[in-house]
Each structure stands twice: as structure tokens, then as C-alpha cells.
Short mmCIF file of C-alpha atoms in Angstrom, two decimals:
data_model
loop_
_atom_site.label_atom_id
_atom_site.label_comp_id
_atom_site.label_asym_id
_atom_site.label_seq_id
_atom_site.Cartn_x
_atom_site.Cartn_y
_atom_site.Cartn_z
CA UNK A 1 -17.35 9.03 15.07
CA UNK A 2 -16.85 5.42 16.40
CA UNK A 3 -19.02 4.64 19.11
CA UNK A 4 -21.96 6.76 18.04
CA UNK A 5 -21.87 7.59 14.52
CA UNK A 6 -20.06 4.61 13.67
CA UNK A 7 -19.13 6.24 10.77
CA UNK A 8 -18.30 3.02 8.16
CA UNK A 9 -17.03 1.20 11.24
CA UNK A 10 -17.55 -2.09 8.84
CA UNK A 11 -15.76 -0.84 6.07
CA UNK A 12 -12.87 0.04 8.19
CA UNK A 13 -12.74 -3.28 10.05
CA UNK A 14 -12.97 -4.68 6.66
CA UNK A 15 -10.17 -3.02 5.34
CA UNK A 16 -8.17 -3.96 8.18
CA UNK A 17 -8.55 -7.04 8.27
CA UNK A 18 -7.60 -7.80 4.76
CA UNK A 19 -4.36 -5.54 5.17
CA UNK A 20 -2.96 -6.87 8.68
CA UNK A 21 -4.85 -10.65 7.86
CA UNK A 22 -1.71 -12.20 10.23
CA UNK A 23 -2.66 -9.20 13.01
CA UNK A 24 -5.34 -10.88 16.06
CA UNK A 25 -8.67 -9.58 16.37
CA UNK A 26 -7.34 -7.62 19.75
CA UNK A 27 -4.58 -5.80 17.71
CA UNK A 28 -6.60 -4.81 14.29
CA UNK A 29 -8.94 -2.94 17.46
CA UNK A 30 -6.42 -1.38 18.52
CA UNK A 31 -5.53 0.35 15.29
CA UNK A 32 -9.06 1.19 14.81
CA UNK A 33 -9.46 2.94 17.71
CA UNK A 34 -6.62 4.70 17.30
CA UNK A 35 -7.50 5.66 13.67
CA UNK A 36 -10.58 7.11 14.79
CA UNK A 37 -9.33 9.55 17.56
CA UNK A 38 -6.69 10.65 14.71
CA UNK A 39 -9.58 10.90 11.77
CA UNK A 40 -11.60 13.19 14.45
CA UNK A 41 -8.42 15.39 15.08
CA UNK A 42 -7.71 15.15 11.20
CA UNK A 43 -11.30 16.54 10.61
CA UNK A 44 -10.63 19.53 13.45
CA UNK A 45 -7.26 20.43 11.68
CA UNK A 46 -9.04 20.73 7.89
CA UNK A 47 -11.46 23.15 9.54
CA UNK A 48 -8.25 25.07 11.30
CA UNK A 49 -6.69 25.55 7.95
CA UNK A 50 -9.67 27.91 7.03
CA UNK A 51 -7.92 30.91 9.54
CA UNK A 52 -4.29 29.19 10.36
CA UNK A 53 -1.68 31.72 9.87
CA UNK A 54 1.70 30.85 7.49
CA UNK A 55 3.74 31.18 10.72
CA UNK A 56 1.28 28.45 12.43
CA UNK A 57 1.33 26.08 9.45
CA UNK A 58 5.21 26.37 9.37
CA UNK A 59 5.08 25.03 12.72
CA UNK A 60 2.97 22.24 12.40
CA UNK A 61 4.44 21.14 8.40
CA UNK A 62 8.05 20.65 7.98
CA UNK A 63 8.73 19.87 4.89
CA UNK A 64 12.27 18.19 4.15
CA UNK A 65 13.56 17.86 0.45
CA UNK A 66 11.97 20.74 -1.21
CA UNK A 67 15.12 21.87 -2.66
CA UNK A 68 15.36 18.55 -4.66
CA UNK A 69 11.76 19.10 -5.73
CA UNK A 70 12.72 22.58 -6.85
CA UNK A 71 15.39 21.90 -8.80
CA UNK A 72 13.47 19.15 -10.48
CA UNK A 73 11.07 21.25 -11.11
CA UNK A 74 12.94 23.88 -12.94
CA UNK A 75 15.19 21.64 -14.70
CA UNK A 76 12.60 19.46 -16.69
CA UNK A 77 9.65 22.58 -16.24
CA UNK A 78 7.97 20.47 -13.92
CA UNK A 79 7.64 17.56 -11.77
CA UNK A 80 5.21 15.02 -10.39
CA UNK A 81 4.03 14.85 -6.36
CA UNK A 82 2.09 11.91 -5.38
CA UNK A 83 0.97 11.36 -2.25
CA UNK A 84 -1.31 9.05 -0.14
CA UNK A 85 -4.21 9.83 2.24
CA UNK A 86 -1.88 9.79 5.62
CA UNK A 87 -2.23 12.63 7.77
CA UNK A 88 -4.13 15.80 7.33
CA UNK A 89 -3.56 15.61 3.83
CA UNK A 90 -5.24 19.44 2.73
CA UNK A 91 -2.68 20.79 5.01
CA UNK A 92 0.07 19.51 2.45
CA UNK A 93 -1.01 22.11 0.15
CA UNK A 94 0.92 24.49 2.40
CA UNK A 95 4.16 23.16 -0.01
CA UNK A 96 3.20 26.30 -2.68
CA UNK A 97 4.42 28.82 -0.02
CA UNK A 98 7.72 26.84 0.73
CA UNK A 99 8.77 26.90 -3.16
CA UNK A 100 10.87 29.61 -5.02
CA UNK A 101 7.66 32.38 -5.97
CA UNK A 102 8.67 31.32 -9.63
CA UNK A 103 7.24 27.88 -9.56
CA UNK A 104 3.79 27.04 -9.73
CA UNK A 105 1.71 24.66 -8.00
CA UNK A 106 -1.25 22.53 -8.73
CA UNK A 107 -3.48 20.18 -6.69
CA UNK A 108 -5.32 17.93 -8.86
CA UNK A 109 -8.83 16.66 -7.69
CA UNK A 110 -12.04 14.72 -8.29
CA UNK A 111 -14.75 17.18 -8.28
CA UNK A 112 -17.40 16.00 -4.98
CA UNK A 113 -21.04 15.31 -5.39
CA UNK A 114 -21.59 17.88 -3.02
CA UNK A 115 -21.40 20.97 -4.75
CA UNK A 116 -20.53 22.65 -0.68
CA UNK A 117 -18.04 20.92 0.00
CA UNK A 118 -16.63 20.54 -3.14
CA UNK A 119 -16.05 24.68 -2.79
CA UNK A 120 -14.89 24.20 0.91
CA UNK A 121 -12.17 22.07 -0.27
CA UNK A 122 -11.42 24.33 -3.38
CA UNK A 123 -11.15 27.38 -0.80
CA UNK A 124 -9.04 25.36 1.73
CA UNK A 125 -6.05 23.97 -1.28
CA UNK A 126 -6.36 27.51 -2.99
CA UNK A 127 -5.85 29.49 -0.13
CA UNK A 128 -2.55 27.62 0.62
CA UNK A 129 -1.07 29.62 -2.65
CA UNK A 130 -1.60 27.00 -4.92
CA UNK A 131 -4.06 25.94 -8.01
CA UNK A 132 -6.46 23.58 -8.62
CA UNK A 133 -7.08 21.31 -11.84
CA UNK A 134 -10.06 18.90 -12.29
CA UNK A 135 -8.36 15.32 -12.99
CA UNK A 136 -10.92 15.95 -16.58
CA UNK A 137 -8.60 19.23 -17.47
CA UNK A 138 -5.29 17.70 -16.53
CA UNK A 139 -3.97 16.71 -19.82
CA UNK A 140 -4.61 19.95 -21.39
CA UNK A 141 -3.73 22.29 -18.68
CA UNK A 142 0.05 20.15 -18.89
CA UNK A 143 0.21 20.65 -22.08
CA UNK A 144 -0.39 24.55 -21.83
CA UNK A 145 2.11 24.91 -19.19
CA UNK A 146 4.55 22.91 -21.08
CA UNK A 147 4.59 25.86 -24.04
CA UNK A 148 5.30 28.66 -21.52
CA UNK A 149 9.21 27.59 -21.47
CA UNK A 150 9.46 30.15 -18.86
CA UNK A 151 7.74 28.68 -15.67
CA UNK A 152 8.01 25.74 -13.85
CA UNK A 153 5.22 23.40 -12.47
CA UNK A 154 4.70 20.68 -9.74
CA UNK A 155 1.55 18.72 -10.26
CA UNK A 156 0.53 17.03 -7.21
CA UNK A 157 -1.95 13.43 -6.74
CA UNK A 158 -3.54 11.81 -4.16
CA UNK A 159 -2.67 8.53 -5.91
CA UNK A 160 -4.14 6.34 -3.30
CA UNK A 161 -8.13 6.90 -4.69
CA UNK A 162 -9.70 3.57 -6.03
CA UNK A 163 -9.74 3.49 -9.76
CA UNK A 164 -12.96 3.96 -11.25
CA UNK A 165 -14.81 0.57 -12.33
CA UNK A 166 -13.27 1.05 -16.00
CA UNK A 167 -9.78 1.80 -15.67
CA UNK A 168 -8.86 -1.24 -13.06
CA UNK A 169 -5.79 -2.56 -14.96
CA UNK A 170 -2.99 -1.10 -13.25
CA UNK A 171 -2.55 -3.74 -10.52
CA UNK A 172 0.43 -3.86 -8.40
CA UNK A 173 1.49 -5.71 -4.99
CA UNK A 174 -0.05 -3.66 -1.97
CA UNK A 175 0.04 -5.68 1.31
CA UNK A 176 0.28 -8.64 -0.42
CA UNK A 177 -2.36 -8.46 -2.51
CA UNK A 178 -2.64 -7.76 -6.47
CA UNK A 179 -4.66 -3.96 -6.19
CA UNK A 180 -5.94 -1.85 -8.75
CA UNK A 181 -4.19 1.58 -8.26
CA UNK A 182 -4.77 4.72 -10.90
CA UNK A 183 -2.36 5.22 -13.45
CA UNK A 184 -2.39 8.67 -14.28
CA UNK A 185 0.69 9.88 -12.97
CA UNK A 186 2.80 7.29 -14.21
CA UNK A 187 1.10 7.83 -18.07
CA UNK A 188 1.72 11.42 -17.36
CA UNK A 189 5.02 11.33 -16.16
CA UNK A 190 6.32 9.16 -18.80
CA UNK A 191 4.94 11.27 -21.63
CA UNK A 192 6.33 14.94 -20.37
CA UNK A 193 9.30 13.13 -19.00
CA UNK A 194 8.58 14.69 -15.58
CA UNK A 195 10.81 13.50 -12.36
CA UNK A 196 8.47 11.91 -10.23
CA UNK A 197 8.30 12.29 -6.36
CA UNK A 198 6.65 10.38 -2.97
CA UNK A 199 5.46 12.37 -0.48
CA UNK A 200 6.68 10.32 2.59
CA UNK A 201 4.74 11.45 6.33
CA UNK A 202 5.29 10.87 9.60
CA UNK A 203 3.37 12.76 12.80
CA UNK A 204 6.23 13.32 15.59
CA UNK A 205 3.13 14.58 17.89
CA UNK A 206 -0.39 15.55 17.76
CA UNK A 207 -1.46 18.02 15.27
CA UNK A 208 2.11 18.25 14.15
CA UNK A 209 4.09 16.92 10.73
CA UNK A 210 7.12 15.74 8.76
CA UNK A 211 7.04 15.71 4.83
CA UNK A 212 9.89 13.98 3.13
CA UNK A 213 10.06 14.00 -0.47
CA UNK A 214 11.02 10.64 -1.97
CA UNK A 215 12.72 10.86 -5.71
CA UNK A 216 11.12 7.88 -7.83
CA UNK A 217 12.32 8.97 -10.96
CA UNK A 218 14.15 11.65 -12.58
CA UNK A 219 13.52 10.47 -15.97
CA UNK A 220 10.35 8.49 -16.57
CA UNK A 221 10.58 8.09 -20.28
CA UNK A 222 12.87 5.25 -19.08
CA UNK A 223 10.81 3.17 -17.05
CA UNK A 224 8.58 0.80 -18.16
CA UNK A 225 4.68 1.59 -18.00
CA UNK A 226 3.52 0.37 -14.52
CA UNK A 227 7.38 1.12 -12.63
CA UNK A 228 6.29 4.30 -11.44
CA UNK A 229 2.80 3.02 -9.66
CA UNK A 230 4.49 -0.20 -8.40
CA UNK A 231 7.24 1.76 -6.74
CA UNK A 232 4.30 4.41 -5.41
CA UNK A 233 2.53 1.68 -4.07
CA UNK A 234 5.70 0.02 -2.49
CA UNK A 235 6.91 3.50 -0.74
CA UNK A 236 3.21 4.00 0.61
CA UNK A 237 2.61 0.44 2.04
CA UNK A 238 5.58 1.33 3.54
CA UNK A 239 4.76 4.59 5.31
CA UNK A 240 1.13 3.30 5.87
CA UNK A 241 3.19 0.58 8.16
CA UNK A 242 4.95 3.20 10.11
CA UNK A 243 1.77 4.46 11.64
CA UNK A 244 -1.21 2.08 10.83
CA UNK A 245 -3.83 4.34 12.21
CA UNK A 246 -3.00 7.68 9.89
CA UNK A 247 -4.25 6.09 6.72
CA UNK A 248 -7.85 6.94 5.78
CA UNK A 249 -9.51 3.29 6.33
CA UNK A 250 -13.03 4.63 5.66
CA UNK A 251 -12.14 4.83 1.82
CA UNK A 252 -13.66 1.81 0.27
CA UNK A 253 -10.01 1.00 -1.47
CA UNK A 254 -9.78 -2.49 -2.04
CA UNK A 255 -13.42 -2.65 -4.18
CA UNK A 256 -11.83 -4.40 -7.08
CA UNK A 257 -9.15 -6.57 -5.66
CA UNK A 258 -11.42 -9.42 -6.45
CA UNK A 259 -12.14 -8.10 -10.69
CA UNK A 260 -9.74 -9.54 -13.16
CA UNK A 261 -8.05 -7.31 -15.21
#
């Protein structure tokens, strides 16, 4: 992936380099490297969650604060998780079999331009015991849930996506720098009223996990619009600084740093 493929070795250098801009030349390489040996494992351990076992994945995903999340979750009917491209991020969808059987969850996704993978990555969140929404169906699939006052729902985001080239006005600080993020969950959030949580993670060894769920906000509809994102943004700078080389690099994230809102 590094030395032959070189798979968007300048991108990632890039992105590095405008992150860690007081870091030397010797010590952004280091991260790199070790990003790469992690984003090969990473890619091993997506494949493994096709025939991993619930005993194996209990193993390798502890999940702390999922009583808090609960309870959220069937207090207000539901609740926001967002959470940040660190770690082998499909194997987080292993959270809908560590939740009372009486809440739901949903994983909510970009549809790929590859129509294969896009069903590989369907089959591995699904199989997990959870369901997924199209970003396009979000609104109305909340809003549906939202009548049935007898279930509860966690909605979770990989908030860490580049905005698309239209909706770049949500910039907050990220490592220094003023960065588009999306704004969805925070919208969302404020207009069911949802608590919103932070999925904090940390790799104590190889191939092995630790989820900590970070409260935001229990009540939303009292924030201003933007609080939710900037604190998002805040808590994952601050876990991306943890462990450098578990962020995905090769996402082209900072694209419209330089656009003015």
C-alpha cells in the first residue's frame, strides 16, 4: 500500500503536513508509515467482519458508556452517534448487539459509486444487527420513527466526510485551521431535540478496541446552530492526537479549507 501501490501517498503527506505544520519532515514520516501498516491491518479486519463471531467481536470492541447512550435513547426516543474515521470504523456497528433488543439502530451512509462495494459495505453494517439509511432518506425515516412513541432510535454519522462543494459553510477550528465540516447532525439534533454523543477510540493493541461514548448534549434545542459541530470537531482533533496514525489520511478532507464561506 505504501511502497508499491503508493496508494495517495501525496494526499496523505499533504494532509499531514498541513495538520502537524510545527512536526519535522522526519516525524510527519514516521506517522505515515505507521498509518499505513495500520490502514493495511484496518483493511484485513473489514474483510474479518464478514465471518467474525459475536463472542470474537466482543473481544476485540469494548464499548464503555452504552448505558448512558441507552438511557438517552429511551428517554428523548432517540439519540445522535457521531463518530470519526479512527480505527476500523465498520466494526463499530457491532454497538446494535450491545443495546437493550428494544432500541434500534441505524448507520447512516453515502451510497458508493461502486455499486459492489457499496453492497459489501451494506452486508458488513447490516449484519452487525443494525440498519442502514441513505444520508437522502434521513429526514424522513426520523420523522417516521419519531411517530412510533413506542421505540427508541440511535442514529449514528461518520461526521468526519468533507462536505460536498455546496454545503461548505459550517466551518469550525480543526488543527488550527477554519474547516468546512457537515452539519447534518447538529441541524438534526437540534430539531428532534436528540442528546448528542462522540464516539471517542483508542487501540490498546493490534486488532483490538476501546469505544467511549462522549455526551455533547442532552438537549440540543439549546445550543446555538454550529455548538454541536464545533464541539465534534474539538473532541475528534483531540482523539485524532492520541494516535496520529489511526485517522484515515487518504480522505481528501481539507479540499475547501481555502473556499470562503
Amino acid at each position: 500500500m505504501h511502497y508499491f501501490l503508493r496508494y495517495r501517498r501525496l494526499l496523505v503527506r499533504k494532509n499531514l503536513k498541513l495538520v502537524f505544520r510545527n512536526k519535522s519532515e522526519a516525524e510527519r514520516r514516521t506517522i505515515e508509515n505507521k498509518f499505513y501498516r495500520w490502514f493495511s491491518d484496518m483493511l484485513v479486519e473489514t474483510i474479518h467482519g464478514y465471518r467474525a463471531s459475536d463472542e470474537e467481536m466482543r473481544e476485540r470492541v469494548v464499548f464503555y458508556g452504552t448505558e448512558d447512550l441507552s438511557r438517552a435513547a429511551e428517554q428523548y426516543g432517540g439519540a445522535m452517534l457521531m463518530l470519526g474515521h479512527i480505527g476500523c470504523w465498520e466494526w463499530y456497528a457491532d454497538i446494535a448487539k450491545r443495546l437493550p433488543e428494544d432500541i434500534h439502530c441505524h448507520y447512516i451512509y453515502r451510497r458508493l459509486k461502486s455499486e459492489n462495494a457499496d453492497k459489501a459495505m451494506l452486508y458488513i453494517r447490516q449484519k452487525r444487527g443494525g440498519n442502514c439509511i441513505e444520508k437522502k432518506r434521513l429526514l424522513r425515516e426520523m420523522a417516521a420513527n419519531r411517530k412510533n412513541n413506542n421505540s427508541s432510535h440511535i442514529y449514528c454519522m461518520l461526521s468526519d466526510q468533507k462536505p460536498s462543494a455546496s454545503d461548505i459553510d459550517g466551518k469550525v477550528p480543526f488543527f488550527g485551521l477554519e474547516t468546512p465540516f457537515i452539519t447534518g447532525t447538529d441541524t438534526l439534533a437540534r430539531k428532534f431535540d436528540y442528546p448528542v454523543f462522540f464516539a471517542e477510540l483508542t487501540m490498546p493493541s493490534r486488532g483490538h478496541y476501546m469505544c467511549h461514548f462522549r455526551l455533547i448534549s442532552e438537549s440540543p434545542k439549546n445550543t446555538e446552530p454550529n455548538y454541536i459541530t464545533q464541539q465534534y470537531a474539538h473532541l475528534l482533533e483531540q482523539n485524532i492526537l492520541c494516535a496520529p496514525h489511526l485517522w484515515l489520511w487518504t480522505h481528501n478532507r481539507f479540499k475547501y479549507n481555502n473556499i470562503r464561506s
